[in-house]
Short mmCIF file of C-alpha atoms and ligand atoms in Angstrom, two decimals:
data_model
loop_
_atom_site.label_atom_id
_atom_site.label_comp_id
_atom_site.label_asym_id
_atom_site.label_seq_id
_atom_site.Cartn_x
_atom_site.Cartn_y
_atom_site.Cartn_z
CA MET A 1 -41.77 -108.30 101.96
CA THR A 2 -41.19 -105.02 100.03
CA TYR A 3 -38.93 -105.75 97.19
CA PRO A 4 -40.33 -106.55 93.71
CA THR A 5 -38.88 -110.01 93.26
CA GLN A 6 -40.77 -111.55 96.16
CA PRO A 7 -41.88 -115.17 95.58
CA THR A 8 -45.62 -115.41 96.12
CA ALA A 9 -45.84 -118.65 98.12
CA SER A 10 -43.81 -121.20 99.95
CA HIS A 11 -43.51 -123.93 97.38
CA PHE A 12 -43.45 -124.19 93.59
CA ILE A 13 -44.98 -127.44 92.43
CA ASP A 14 -46.24 -128.68 88.97
CA GLY A 15 -45.50 -125.38 87.32
CA THR A 16 -47.08 -122.97 89.82
CA TYR A 17 -46.76 -121.52 93.34
CA VAL A 18 -48.43 -123.54 96.03
CA GLU A 19 -49.13 -122.63 99.73
CA ASP A 20 -50.12 -124.85 102.62
CA SER A 21 -50.18 -122.83 105.73
CA ALA A 22 -50.63 -125.97 107.86
CA GLY A 23 -46.91 -126.43 107.61
CA THR A 24 -44.70 -125.10 110.31
CA PRO A 25 -43.90 -121.42 109.73
CA ILE A 26 -40.29 -120.55 108.92
CA ASP A 27 -39.26 -116.95 109.34
CA VAL A 28 -36.92 -115.54 106.77
CA ILE A 29 -34.50 -113.05 108.49
CA TYR A 30 -32.45 -110.49 106.63
CA PRO A 31 -29.01 -111.16 108.22
CA ALA A 32 -27.96 -107.51 107.93
CA THR A 33 -30.74 -106.28 110.34
CA GLY A 34 -31.89 -109.39 112.07
CA LYS A 35 -35.46 -108.52 110.91
CA VAL A 36 -38.00 -110.91 109.71
CA ILE A 37 -38.67 -110.03 105.96
CA ALA A 38 -40.88 -112.96 104.93
CA ARG A 39 -42.39 -116.15 106.21
CA VAL A 40 -42.70 -119.52 104.42
CA HIS A 41 -44.18 -122.80 105.56
CA SER A 42 -42.50 -126.01 105.88
CA ALA A 43 -43.79 -128.65 103.59
CA THR A 44 -46.55 -130.87 104.97
CA PRO A 45 -46.59 -134.51 104.14
CA ALA A 46 -49.32 -133.50 101.49
CA ILE A 47 -46.93 -131.02 99.83
CA VAL A 48 -44.05 -133.63 99.68
CA GLU A 49 -46.42 -136.04 98.08
CA ARG A 50 -47.66 -133.52 95.50
CA ALA A 51 -44.12 -132.56 94.60
CA LEU A 52 -42.85 -136.04 94.21
CA ALA A 53 -46.01 -137.13 92.27
CA SER A 54 -45.64 -134.18 90.04
CA ALA A 55 -41.93 -134.91 89.37
CA ARG A 56 -42.55 -138.56 88.77
CA ALA A 57 -45.56 -137.82 86.27
CA ALA A 58 -43.55 -135.25 84.33
CA GLN A 59 -40.40 -137.31 83.83
CA ALA A 60 -41.22 -139.55 80.94
CA GLN A 61 -42.59 -136.79 78.72
CA TRP A 62 -39.56 -134.54 79.60
CA ALA A 63 -37.14 -137.46 78.76
CA ALA A 64 -38.93 -138.10 75.49
CA MET A 65 -38.19 -134.60 74.16
CA THR A 66 -35.10 -134.24 72.18
CA GLY A 67 -31.98 -132.83 73.84
CA ALA A 68 -32.13 -129.84 71.58
CA GLU A 69 -35.60 -129.03 72.92
CA ARG A 70 -34.70 -129.44 76.46
CA GLY A 71 -31.68 -127.43 75.97
CA ARG A 72 -33.42 -124.59 74.28
CA ILE A 73 -35.62 -124.16 77.39
CA LEU A 74 -32.61 -124.25 79.70
CA ARG A 75 -30.76 -121.61 77.62
CA ARG A 76 -33.98 -119.42 77.61
CA ALA A 77 -34.03 -119.59 81.34
CA ALA A 78 -30.33 -118.55 81.42
CA ASP A 79 -31.13 -115.51 79.26
CA LEU A 80 -34.01 -114.55 81.59
CA MET A 81 -31.85 -114.86 84.69
CA ARG A 82 -29.19 -112.65 83.21
CA ALA A 83 -31.74 -110.09 82.16
CA ARG A 84 -33.18 -110.11 85.64
CA ASN A 85 -29.74 -110.21 87.35
CA HIS A 86 -30.38 -107.01 89.43
CA ASP A 87 -33.63 -108.11 90.90
CA LEU A 88 -32.39 -111.70 91.53
CA SER A 89 -29.28 -110.31 93.20
CA VAL A 90 -31.30 -108.07 95.51
CA LEU A 91 -33.24 -111.02 96.51
CA GLU A 92 -30.13 -113.26 97.11
CA THR A 93 -28.72 -110.52 99.21
CA TYR A 94 -31.97 -110.41 101.28
CA ASP A 95 -31.94 -114.19 101.53
CA THR A 96 -28.20 -114.58 102.51
CA GLY A 97 -26.92 -111.21 103.64
CA LYS A 98 -24.11 -111.40 101.09
CA PRO A 99 -23.21 -108.00 99.73
CA TYR A 100 -24.81 -107.04 96.36
CA GLN A 101 -21.21 -106.42 95.21
CA GLU A 102 -20.90 -110.23 95.24
CA THR A 103 -24.40 -111.46 94.45
CA SER A 104 -24.53 -109.22 91.40
CA VAL A 105 -21.58 -111.13 89.83
CA ALA A 106 -21.64 -114.58 91.53
CA ASP A 107 -25.11 -116.00 92.02
CA ALA A 108 -27.78 -115.50 89.41
CA THR A 109 -24.92 -115.19 86.78
CA SER A 110 -23.30 -118.45 87.88
CA GLY A 111 -26.77 -120.07 87.91
CA ALA A 112 -27.20 -118.84 84.39
CA ASP A 113 -23.84 -120.29 83.40
CA ALA A 114 -24.86 -123.59 84.49
CA LEU A 115 -28.30 -123.41 82.66
CA GLU A 116 -26.52 -122.22 79.54
CA TYR A 117 -23.76 -124.77 79.62
CA PHE A 118 -25.96 -127.85 80.28
CA GLY A 119 -28.54 -126.47 77.91
CA GLY A 120 -25.89 -126.41 75.28
CA MET A 121 -24.84 -129.86 76.13
CA ALA A 122 -28.23 -131.46 76.08
CA ALA A 123 -28.29 -131.83 72.32
CA THR A 124 -24.94 -133.56 72.37
CA LEU A 125 -25.73 -136.45 74.81
CA ALA A 126 -25.45 -139.74 72.94
CA GLY A 127 -24.58 -143.24 73.23
CA GLN A 128 -21.85 -145.30 71.31
CA HIS A 129 -21.90 -147.77 68.60
CA ILE A 130 -19.62 -150.75 69.28
CA GLN A 131 -18.75 -153.17 66.43
CA LEU A 132 -18.39 -156.86 67.34
CA GLY A 133 -17.63 -158.61 64.04
CA GLN A 134 -21.10 -158.87 62.47
CA ASP A 135 -22.84 -158.15 65.79
CA TRP A 136 -22.88 -154.92 67.44
CA VAL A 137 -23.66 -153.14 70.74
CA TYR A 138 -25.10 -149.74 71.04
CA THR A 139 -25.39 -147.72 74.18
CA ARG A 140 -28.20 -145.36 75.26
CA ARG A 141 -27.44 -142.59 77.77
CA GLU A 142 -30.66 -142.51 79.76
CA PRO A 143 -31.86 -140.27 82.66
CA LEU A 144 -31.97 -141.65 86.21
CA GLY A 145 -35.45 -140.53 86.81
CA VAL A 146 -36.54 -138.38 89.70
CA CYS A 147 -33.69 -136.47 91.36
CA VAL A 148 -33.79 -134.69 94.76
CA GLY A 149 -31.57 -131.67 95.30
CA ILE A 150 -30.81 -130.45 98.85
CA GLY A 151 -29.13 -127.14 99.29
CA ALA A 152 -27.01 -125.47 101.89
CA TRP A 153 -27.66 -121.71 102.63
CA ASN A 154 -24.53 -120.13 101.29
CA TYR A 155 -25.36 -120.09 97.48
CA PRO A 156 -29.12 -120.87 97.22
CA THR A 157 -29.40 -119.77 93.59
CA GLN A 158 -26.22 -121.35 92.33
CA ILE A 159 -26.90 -124.61 94.13
CA ALA A 160 -30.37 -124.98 92.71
CA CYS A 161 -28.94 -124.35 89.18
CA TRP A 162 -25.78 -126.49 89.57
CA LYS A 163 -28.05 -129.44 90.54
CA GLY A 164 -31.05 -128.64 88.39
CA ALA A 165 -29.38 -127.82 85.13
CA PRO A 166 -27.42 -131.11 84.52
CA ALA A 167 -30.36 -133.15 85.95
CA MET A 168 -32.76 -131.51 83.49
CA ALA A 169 -30.35 -131.63 80.58
CA CYS A 170 -30.19 -135.37 80.91
CA GLY A 171 -34.01 -135.76 81.02
CA ASN A 172 -34.45 -136.10 84.78
CA THR A 173 -37.04 -134.04 86.85
CA MET A 174 -36.18 -132.59 90.20
CA VAL A 175 -37.61 -131.81 93.65
CA PHE A 176 -35.36 -129.29 95.24
CA LYS A 177 -35.29 -128.41 98.95
CA PRO A 178 -33.24 -125.21 99.86
CA SER A 179 -31.95 -124.70 103.28
CA GLU A 180 -34.55 -123.32 105.57
CA THR A 181 -32.25 -120.44 106.38
CA THR A 182 -32.46 -119.24 102.75
CA PRO A 183 -35.68 -120.43 101.16
CA LEU A 184 -36.44 -117.63 98.73
CA SER A 185 -34.03 -117.68 95.79
CA ALA A 186 -34.64 -121.26 94.49
CA LEU A 187 -38.41 -120.36 94.05
CA LYS A 188 -37.50 -117.64 91.57
CA VAL A 189 -35.23 -120.10 89.72
CA ALA A 190 -38.37 -122.40 89.35
CA GLU A 191 -40.62 -119.52 88.25
CA ILE A 192 -38.09 -118.42 85.66
CA LEU A 193 -37.74 -122.03 84.22
CA VAL A 194 -41.41 -122.24 83.70
CA GLU A 195 -41.58 -118.82 82.09
CA ALA A 196 -38.89 -120.08 79.71
CA GLY A 197 -41.11 -123.06 78.67
CA LEU A 198 -40.27 -125.82 81.17
CA PRO A 199 -43.16 -128.26 81.32
CA ALA A 200 -44.97 -128.41 84.69
CA GLY A 201 -43.45 -130.76 87.30
CA VAL A 202 -39.99 -130.89 85.83
CA PHE A 203 -38.47 -128.59 88.51
CA ASN A 204 -40.23 -128.35 91.82
CA VAL A 205 -39.26 -126.45 94.98
CA ILE A 206 -40.49 -127.29 98.38
CA GLN A 207 -39.43 -125.77 101.83
CA GLY A 208 -38.63 -127.57 105.13
CA LEU A 209 -36.10 -128.46 107.68
CA GLY A 210 -34.07 -131.63 107.57
CA ASP A 211 -37.16 -133.84 108.15
CA VAL A 212 -38.56 -132.83 104.76
CA GLY A 213 -35.18 -133.65 103.16
CA ALA A 214 -35.18 -136.96 104.92
CA ALA A 215 -38.74 -137.80 103.49
CA LEU A 216 -37.58 -136.98 100.06
CA VAL A 217 -34.45 -139.06 100.34
CA THR A 218 -36.19 -142.21 101.48
CA ASP A 219 -39.07 -142.08 98.92
CA PRO A 220 -38.98 -145.06 96.64
CA ARG A 221 -39.93 -142.90 93.74
CA VAL A 222 -36.61 -141.05 94.01
CA ASP A 223 -33.60 -142.32 91.94
CA LYS A 224 -30.86 -139.78 92.90
CA VAL A 225 -30.05 -137.48 95.77
CA SER A 226 -27.67 -134.52 95.35
CA LEU A 227 -26.75 -132.85 98.66
CA THR A 228 -24.71 -129.74 99.37
CA GLY A 229 -24.16 -129.43 103.06
CA SER A 230 -21.96 -130.40 106.00
CA VAL A 231 -20.09 -133.81 106.46
CA PRO A 232 -22.35 -134.98 109.22
CA THR A 233 -25.59 -134.40 107.24
CA GLY A 234 -23.84 -136.00 104.19
CA LYS A 235 -23.21 -139.19 106.15
CA LYS A 236 -26.91 -139.41 107.10
CA VAL A 237 -28.21 -138.64 103.68
CA TYR A 238 -25.71 -141.05 101.92
CA ALA A 239 -26.70 -143.85 104.25
CA ALA A 240 -30.43 -143.20 103.84
CA ALA A 241 -29.88 -143.14 99.93
CA ALA A 242 -27.87 -146.42 100.14
CA ALA A 243 -30.80 -148.10 101.75
CA GLY A 244 -32.68 -147.51 98.38
CA MET A 245 -29.52 -148.12 96.26
CA LYS A 246 -29.99 -144.50 94.95
CA HIS A 247 -27.33 -142.62 93.14
CA VAL A 248 -25.69 -139.79 95.02
CA THR A 249 -23.65 -136.65 94.66
CA MET A 250 -22.30 -135.35 98.03
CA GLU A 251 -20.76 -131.82 97.99
CA LEU A 252 -19.69 -131.45 101.60
CA GLY A 253 -17.37 -129.35 103.65
CA GLY A 254 -13.68 -128.77 103.86
CA LYS A 255 -10.60 -127.47 105.69
CA SER A 256 -8.61 -126.62 102.71
CA PRO A 257 -4.85 -125.68 102.51
CA LEU A 258 -3.34 -122.75 100.84
CA LEU A 259 0.44 -122.84 100.41
CA VAL A 260 2.37 -119.70 100.14
CA PHE A 261 6.05 -120.18 99.23
CA ASP A 262 8.90 -117.51 99.77
CA ASP A 263 9.02 -116.91 95.99
CA ALA A 264 5.26 -116.10 95.75
CA HIS A 265 4.06 -112.84 94.34
CA LEU A 266 3.21 -111.17 97.68
CA ASP A 267 -0.01 -109.28 96.72
CA ASN A 268 -1.34 -112.04 94.67
CA ALA A 269 -0.88 -114.43 97.45
CA VAL A 270 -2.53 -112.09 99.91
CA GLY A 271 -5.38 -111.60 97.45
CA GLY A 272 -5.82 -115.26 97.08
CA ALA A 273 -5.95 -115.66 100.86
CA ILE A 274 -8.46 -112.87 101.16
CA LEU A 275 -10.70 -114.33 98.40
CA GLY A 276 -10.33 -117.81 99.98
CA ASN A 277 -11.25 -116.72 103.48
CA PHE A 278 -13.37 -113.61 103.48
CA TYR A 279 -15.60 -113.80 100.20
CA SER A 280 -19.27 -114.35 101.44
CA SER A 281 -17.95 -113.67 105.04
CA GLY A 282 -16.01 -116.92 104.82
CA GLN A 283 -19.17 -119.02 104.35
CA VAL A 284 -17.71 -120.92 101.37
CA CYS A 285 -17.09 -124.70 101.51
CA SER A 286 -13.87 -124.67 99.38
CA ASN A 287 -12.14 -121.82 101.29
CA GLY A 288 -8.51 -122.16 102.00
CA THR A 289 -8.68 -121.74 105.74
CA ARG A 290 -5.37 -123.17 106.60
CA VAL A 291 -2.80 -120.77 105.03
CA PHE A 292 0.59 -122.33 105.26
CA VAL A 293 3.19 -119.50 104.74
CA GLN A 294 6.90 -120.26 104.35
CA LYS A 295 8.98 -118.57 107.05
CA GLY A 296 10.90 -116.24 104.69
CA ILE A 297 7.84 -114.47 103.57
CA LYS A 298 5.74 -114.79 106.66
CA GLU A 299 6.15 -111.35 108.28
CA ALA A 300 5.71 -109.43 104.98
CA PHE A 301 2.65 -111.54 104.26
CA LEU A 302 1.02 -110.89 107.59
CA THR A 303 1.77 -107.16 107.38
CA ARG A 304 0.24 -106.77 103.90
CA LEU A 305 -2.67 -109.01 104.72
CA ALA A 306 -3.55 -106.93 107.85
CA GLU A 307 -3.33 -103.70 105.71
CA ARG A 308 -5.58 -105.12 103.03
CA VAL A 309 -8.15 -106.75 105.31
CA GLY A 310 -8.40 -103.24 107.06
CA LYS A 311 -9.66 -101.87 103.86
CA ALA A 312 -12.75 -104.15 103.75
CA VAL A 313 -15.88 -102.02 103.42
CA ILE A 314 -18.24 -103.42 106.11
CA GLY A 315 -21.78 -101.91 105.82
CA ASP A 316 -25.17 -102.12 104.13
CA PRO A 317 -25.02 -104.97 101.93
CA MET A 318 -27.19 -103.27 99.31
CA ASP A 319 -24.56 -100.52 98.89
CA PRO A 320 -22.50 -101.62 95.94
CA ASP A 321 -19.33 -100.26 97.72
CA THR A 322 -19.83 -102.74 100.61
CA SER A 323 -17.32 -105.68 100.21
CA PHE A 324 -18.01 -107.55 103.48
CA GLY A 325 -21.34 -108.51 104.78
CA PRO A 326 -22.92 -110.19 107.88
CA MET A 327 -23.04 -114.01 108.72
CA VAL A 328 -26.15 -115.78 107.51
CA SER A 329 -27.69 -116.23 110.91
CA GLN A 330 -27.46 -115.74 114.70
CA ARG A 331 -26.64 -119.36 115.04
CA GLN A 332 -23.79 -119.28 112.50
CA MET A 333 -22.35 -116.16 114.12
CA GLU A 334 -22.36 -117.81 117.44
CA ILE A 335 -20.69 -120.94 116.20
CA VAL A 336 -17.92 -118.82 114.56
CA GLU A 337 -17.47 -116.71 117.76
CA GLY A 338 -17.02 -119.98 119.71
CA TYR A 339 -14.02 -120.91 117.31
CA ILE A 340 -12.52 -117.47 117.62
CA ALA A 341 -12.57 -117.98 121.67
CA ARG A 342 -11.00 -121.41 121.10
CA GLY A 343 -8.27 -120.01 118.91
CA ILE A 344 -7.45 -117.39 121.55
CA ALA A 345 -7.59 -119.93 124.46
CA GLU A 346 -5.46 -122.47 122.48
CA GLY A 347 -2.71 -119.77 122.10
CA ALA A 348 -3.08 -118.59 118.46
CA ARG A 349 -1.91 -114.95 117.87
CA LEU A 350 -4.94 -112.66 116.93
CA VAL A 351 -3.63 -110.43 114.07
CA CYS A 352 -6.84 -108.59 113.28
CA GLY A 353 -10.58 -108.84 113.89
CA GLY A 354 -12.00 -111.32 116.45
CA ASN A 355 -15.04 -109.28 117.42
CA ARG A 356 -18.77 -108.97 116.88
CA LEU A 357 -19.78 -105.53 115.45
CA ASN A 358 -22.09 -103.51 117.61
CA ARG A 359 -25.03 -103.24 115.34
CA ASP A 360 -28.24 -105.08 114.50
CA GLY A 361 -27.93 -108.23 112.50
CA PHE A 362 -25.11 -110.88 112.54
CA TRP A 363 -21.91 -109.12 112.09
CA LEU A 364 -18.45 -110.40 112.75
CA GLN A 365 -15.12 -108.82 111.75
CA PRO A 366 -12.82 -110.52 109.33
CA THR A 367 -10.43 -112.41 111.64
CA VAL A 368 -6.83 -113.50 111.09
CA PHE A 369 -4.84 -115.76 113.47
CA ALA A 370 -1.09 -116.23 113.21
CA ASP A 371 1.21 -118.74 114.84
CA VAL A 372 -1.51 -121.43 114.45
CA THR A 373 -0.36 -125.03 114.88
CA ASP A 374 -1.74 -128.14 113.31
CA ASP A 375 -3.31 -129.38 116.60
CA MET A 376 -5.41 -126.31 117.32
CA THR A 377 -9.16 -126.59 116.84
CA ILE A 378 -9.27 -123.74 114.40
CA ALA A 379 -6.82 -125.65 112.18
CA ARG A 380 -8.63 -128.85 112.31
CA GLU A 381 -12.42 -128.17 112.12
CA GLU A 382 -14.38 -126.46 109.56
CA ILE A 383 -15.50 -123.07 110.93
CA PHE A 384 -17.63 -121.72 107.98
CA GLY A 385 -16.94 -118.03 108.82
CA PRO A 386 -14.45 -115.31 108.26
CA VAL A 387 -11.60 -116.82 110.29
CA MET A 388 -8.18 -117.40 108.61
CA SER A 389 -5.53 -119.47 110.32
CA VAL A 390 -1.84 -118.75 109.23
CA LEU A 391 0.51 -121.55 109.90
CA ASP A 392 4.31 -121.39 109.37
CA PHE A 393 6.41 -123.97 107.34
CA GLU A 394 9.93 -124.49 106.12
CA THR A 395 10.13 -127.21 103.47
CA GLU A 396 7.72 -128.25 100.60
CA GLU A 397 7.81 -131.78 101.88
CA GLU A 398 6.72 -130.76 105.26
CA ALA A 399 4.04 -128.37 103.97
CA MET A 400 2.54 -131.10 101.70
CA ALA A 401 2.39 -133.79 104.49
CA ARG A 402 0.73 -131.20 106.81
CA ALA A 403 -1.68 -129.89 103.99
CA ASN A 404 -2.97 -133.52 103.40
CA ALA A 405 -3.21 -134.45 107.07
CA THR A 406 -6.98 -133.86 107.25
CA GLU A 407 -10.06 -135.99 106.64
CA PHE A 408 -11.36 -133.36 104.25
CA GLY A 409 -10.20 -133.01 100.62
CA LEU A 410 -12.34 -130.44 98.80
CA SER A 411 -9.86 -127.78 97.61
CA ALA A 412 -6.19 -126.65 97.79
CA GLY A 413 -4.09 -123.96 96.48
CA VAL A 414 -0.47 -122.91 95.99
CA PHE A 415 1.16 -119.60 95.34
CA THR A 416 4.79 -119.81 93.99
CA SER A 417 6.70 -118.56 90.93
CA ASP A 418 8.34 -121.93 90.53
CA MET A 419 6.03 -123.64 87.91
CA THR A 420 7.67 -127.04 88.30
CA ARG A 421 6.96 -126.94 92.07
CA ALA A 422 3.43 -125.56 91.43
CA HIS A 423 2.46 -128.59 89.29
CA ARG A 424 4.31 -131.03 91.59
CA VAL A 425 2.27 -129.65 94.53
CA ALA A 426 -1.03 -129.64 92.72
CA ALA A 427 -0.38 -133.36 91.85
CA GLY A 428 0.45 -134.12 95.56
CA PHE A 429 -2.74 -132.44 96.98
CA GLN A 430 -5.43 -134.80 98.10
CA ALA A 431 -8.29 -132.42 97.08
CA GLY A 432 -10.79 -132.27 94.19
CA ALA A 433 -10.42 -128.72 93.25
CA CYS A 434 -6.87 -127.16 93.18
CA PHE A 435 -5.54 -123.76 92.28
CA ILE A 436 -2.14 -122.51 91.12
CA ASN A 437 -1.51 -118.76 91.84
CA SER A 438 -5.34 -118.36 92.38
CA TYR A 439 -8.00 -119.42 94.76
CA ASN A 440 -11.66 -120.40 94.63
CA ASP A 441 -12.38 -120.02 90.95
CA ALA A 442 -15.30 -122.13 90.02
CA PRO A 443 -16.19 -121.87 86.32
CA VAL A 444 -18.99 -124.14 85.13
CA GLU A 445 -16.50 -125.72 82.58
CA ALA A 446 -14.37 -127.22 85.50
CA PRO A 447 -15.34 -130.23 87.50
CA PHE A 448 -16.06 -129.42 91.15
CA GLY A 449 -16.25 -131.74 94.13
CA GLY A 450 -14.35 -133.28 96.87
CA MET A 451 -12.04 -136.23 97.78
CA LYS A 452 -12.00 -138.05 101.12
CA MET A 453 -14.82 -136.95 103.54
CA SER A 454 -15.53 -133.82 101.37
CA GLY A 455 -17.84 -135.79 99.07
CA VAL A 456 -18.49 -137.99 96.14
CA GLY A 457 -19.26 -137.17 92.56
CA ARG A 458 -18.67 -133.97 90.62
CA GLU A 459 -20.72 -131.04 89.73
CA ASN A 460 -20.27 -128.80 86.70
CA SER A 461 -18.40 -129.79 83.49
CA ALA A 462 -19.08 -132.77 81.38
CA ALA A 463 -18.23 -134.81 84.50
CA ALA A 464 -21.65 -133.97 85.86
CA ILE A 465 -23.46 -135.70 83.07
CA GLU A 466 -22.04 -139.06 84.45
CA HIS A 467 -23.82 -138.33 87.74
CA TYR A 468 -27.27 -137.58 86.30
CA SER A 469 -27.47 -140.16 83.60
CA GLN A 470 -26.81 -143.99 83.19
CA LEU A 471 -25.66 -146.18 80.29
CA LYS A 472 -27.72 -148.93 78.89
CA SER A 473 -26.08 -151.38 76.46
CA VAL A 474 -28.03 -153.17 73.77
CA TYR A 475 -26.45 -156.22 72.24
CA VAL A 476 -27.71 -156.86 68.59
CA ARG A 477 -27.08 -160.29 67.16
CA MET A 478 -27.22 -160.42 63.35
CA GLY A 479 -26.99 -164.30 62.87
CA ASP A 480 -28.48 -167.24 64.40
CA VAL A 481 -28.54 -168.06 68.11
CA GLU A 482 -26.38 -171.24 68.88
CA ALA A 483 -27.76 -172.83 72.08
CA PRO A 484 -26.10 -176.03 73.59
CA TYR A 485 -29.34 -177.94 73.65
P1 NDP B 501 -26.39 -128.85 106.59
O1 NDP B 501 -25.45 -129.99 106.38
O2 NDP B 501 -26.72 -128.52 107.99
O3 NDP B 501 -27.75 -128.90 105.77
C1 NDP B 501 -27.63 -128.98 104.28
C2 NDP B 501 -29.08 -129.28 103.86
O4 NDP B 501 -29.37 -130.57 104.23
C3 NDP B 501 -30.12 -128.36 104.36
O5 NDP B 501 -31.06 -128.05 103.44
C4 NDP B 501 -30.65 -129.19 105.48
O6 NDP B 501 -31.94 -128.68 105.83
C5 NDP B 501 -30.62 -130.56 104.84
N1 NDP B 501 -30.74 -131.64 105.90
C6 NDP B 501 -30.34 -131.70 107.20
N2 NDP B 501 -30.56 -132.89 107.66
C7 NDP B 501 -31.07 -133.68 106.74
C8 NDP B 501 -31.42 -135.02 106.68
N3 NDP B 501 -31.30 -135.85 107.75
N4 NDP B 501 -31.93 -135.51 105.51
C9 NDP B 501 -31.97 -134.78 104.37
N5 NDP B 501 -31.61 -133.35 104.45
C10 NDP B 501 -31.17 -132.90 105.57
O7 NDP B 501 -25.47 -127.63 106.11
P2 NDP B 501 -25.80 -126.02 106.12
O8 NDP B 501 -26.98 -125.68 105.46
O9 NDP B 501 -25.70 -125.65 107.51
O10 NDP B 501 -24.63 -125.49 105.20
C11 NDP B 501 -23.34 -125.37 105.73
C12 NDP B 501 -22.43 -126.64 105.41
O11 NDP B 501 -22.62 -126.99 104.02
C13 NDP B 501 -21.00 -126.41 105.65
O12 NDP B 501 -20.50 -127.43 106.44
C14 NDP B 501 -20.35 -126.43 104.28
O13 NDP B 501 -19.02 -126.93 104.31
C15 NDP B 501 -21.25 -127.22 103.48
N6 NDP B 501 -21.29 -126.75 102.11
C16 NDP B 501 -20.65 -127.54 101.15
C17 NDP B 501 -20.52 -127.17 99.82
C18 NDP B 501 -19.93 -127.96 98.80
O14 NDP B 501 -20.17 -127.79 97.58
N7 NDP B 501 -19.10 -129.02 99.04
C19 NDP B 501 -21.08 -125.80 99.42
C20 NDP B 501 -21.69 -125.17 100.51
C21 NDP B 501 -21.75 -125.57 101.80
P3 NDP B 501 -32.23 -127.66 106.91
O15 NDP B 501 -31.05 -126.71 106.97
O16 NDP B 501 -33.42 -126.96 106.32
O17 NDP B 501 -32.33 -128.31 108.20
#
C-alpha cells in the first residue's frame, strides 16, 4: 500500500499490531479500480484465542477505573481522530470506495462524535438509591464484560466506534471483527485509542470471514454480541448468542419507505430522496428505497429528480468534487445489477441509470425506477445499491398501510408541509428511526436501531448505555432479620 495511514499488520491485539500469516489471505481491493491495495490474513484459532484472552484479562482493571478516567481516554481518542481526519478519510475511501467528499465529513468524524459523546457520558453513569422505610436498596450499573462487535462493510470506522465507544464507556472490553471486504479502518481506530491512553486489551481488532465471527459469538468468555449486517446473518448470530444467553444488539437491513405528499416542498423532497438512496452509492441500511409519491406531485417530482441525479459527479473518489463513487465490490455490483434486471423484467419504468459504467472497478449508475408496484421484487427486497423505486399513492391511509407492509422496520420518512399530518404519519410508522422533512440524519444524540426484522437494541444516545451495562440491586436491611423458625 502506498498511502501514509496504512495499518502495519492484520490484527490489533493487547495494545499492538499482530500478524499471523498462517491465516487465509484476504485481498483488500480498491473499489474504484478493482486493484489489490493490501492484503491481510484471516484470524487463525490462535489469534482468536489471543484476542479473547486479552479482552478478558483487561476487563476487570478497565472497569475498576473511574468513569471520568475512562471517558478522558475516549475523548482524547476523539480529538486524535478529528486531527487526523484527512488521513483517516483517505483510508476509508480506499477501504470502501466511498468518495472523499463523503468520508471526510461522515466517517472518522462520526466515529469521533461517538467517542466524545460516550466519553463524556462515562463519568455520569450511576446507580440509584431507593428508600424503603428504614431499609434501602441501591443499584449499581455494571459492565457486561467482554463484548464482540461484528461490522458490515459500508461504514467500517463508524461501526467500530458506534459499538466500541458505549461498550468502553461502560467498562467493557471489546473484540471487533470488521467485514472482510473492508478490514483496514477499524485497525486505525484501535491504534488511535491506544495512543490516547487506552490500556492494552480493551479494544482489539481481528480479521476474518463469517467463521471467525461465529467463533467469537459462541465463545463462553463473551457476554455480549453487537452485529451490524444483513437479516439472514442477524438470525444466525442472534441464535448462536441465545445458546449462551448473551446480550445482543442487532442492527440489520431495511426496505424503508419515504412518503412525499402533494404539499411537500419539491426540492427538499427530491433532495431527501437523493440522500436516502444514492449517498454511499446506496449502500446504507436505513435508505428510503421505497419512495411513495402522491399522484398530484409525481410528474414534477420525477422530472426534478432526473435533472438533479444527472448532476451527480461520478469519478475519482479522491477528487473532492466527486459526489458518487463505486460499489464496494464486484459481488455487490452484480447483486444490484440482478435487481435492476428484475425491475425491468417485472415492468417497472426506468427513469434514469440502470447500467454499469465502462471503466475499471465496480461502477453502477444511480438508477431510478417509476411506476413500481408493491409486489415487484425491487419494492420488497433490500437491494443495498443505488436503486430508487418510486411508487404512486392517493391517500394518506393507503400510503401508511403500504409503507408498513414489510417485514423490515429500520427507518421511514415523510415530506409534507402539513405538520399535523407529519407527526401523525411519524407516529404510525413501524420503524425505529423516522424523519420529518429530512432523511438519514444519524446524530450520536439520537437513538438508532430497527423494529421488526430490522433488529433489536439501539445504538447511539443514552439508550445505548442500556445495551452495554446491567443493573445490580443491593438490598440493605438496617434492623434484625425476622425468620419464621
Ligand atoms: P453480512 O450480514 O453478510 O455480514 C455482516 C458481518 O457479519 C460481516 O462482518 C460478516 O463477516 C459477519 N458474519 C457473517 N456470517 C457470520 C456468522 N455466522 N457469525 C458471525 N459473523 C458473521 O452483511 P454485509 O457485510 O454484507 O453488509 C451488508 C448488510 O448489512 C446489508 O444487508 C445491510 O442492510 C446491513 N447493514 C445494516 C446496518 C444497520 O445499522 N442496521 C448498517 C449497515 C449495514 P464477513 O463479511 O467477513 O463474512
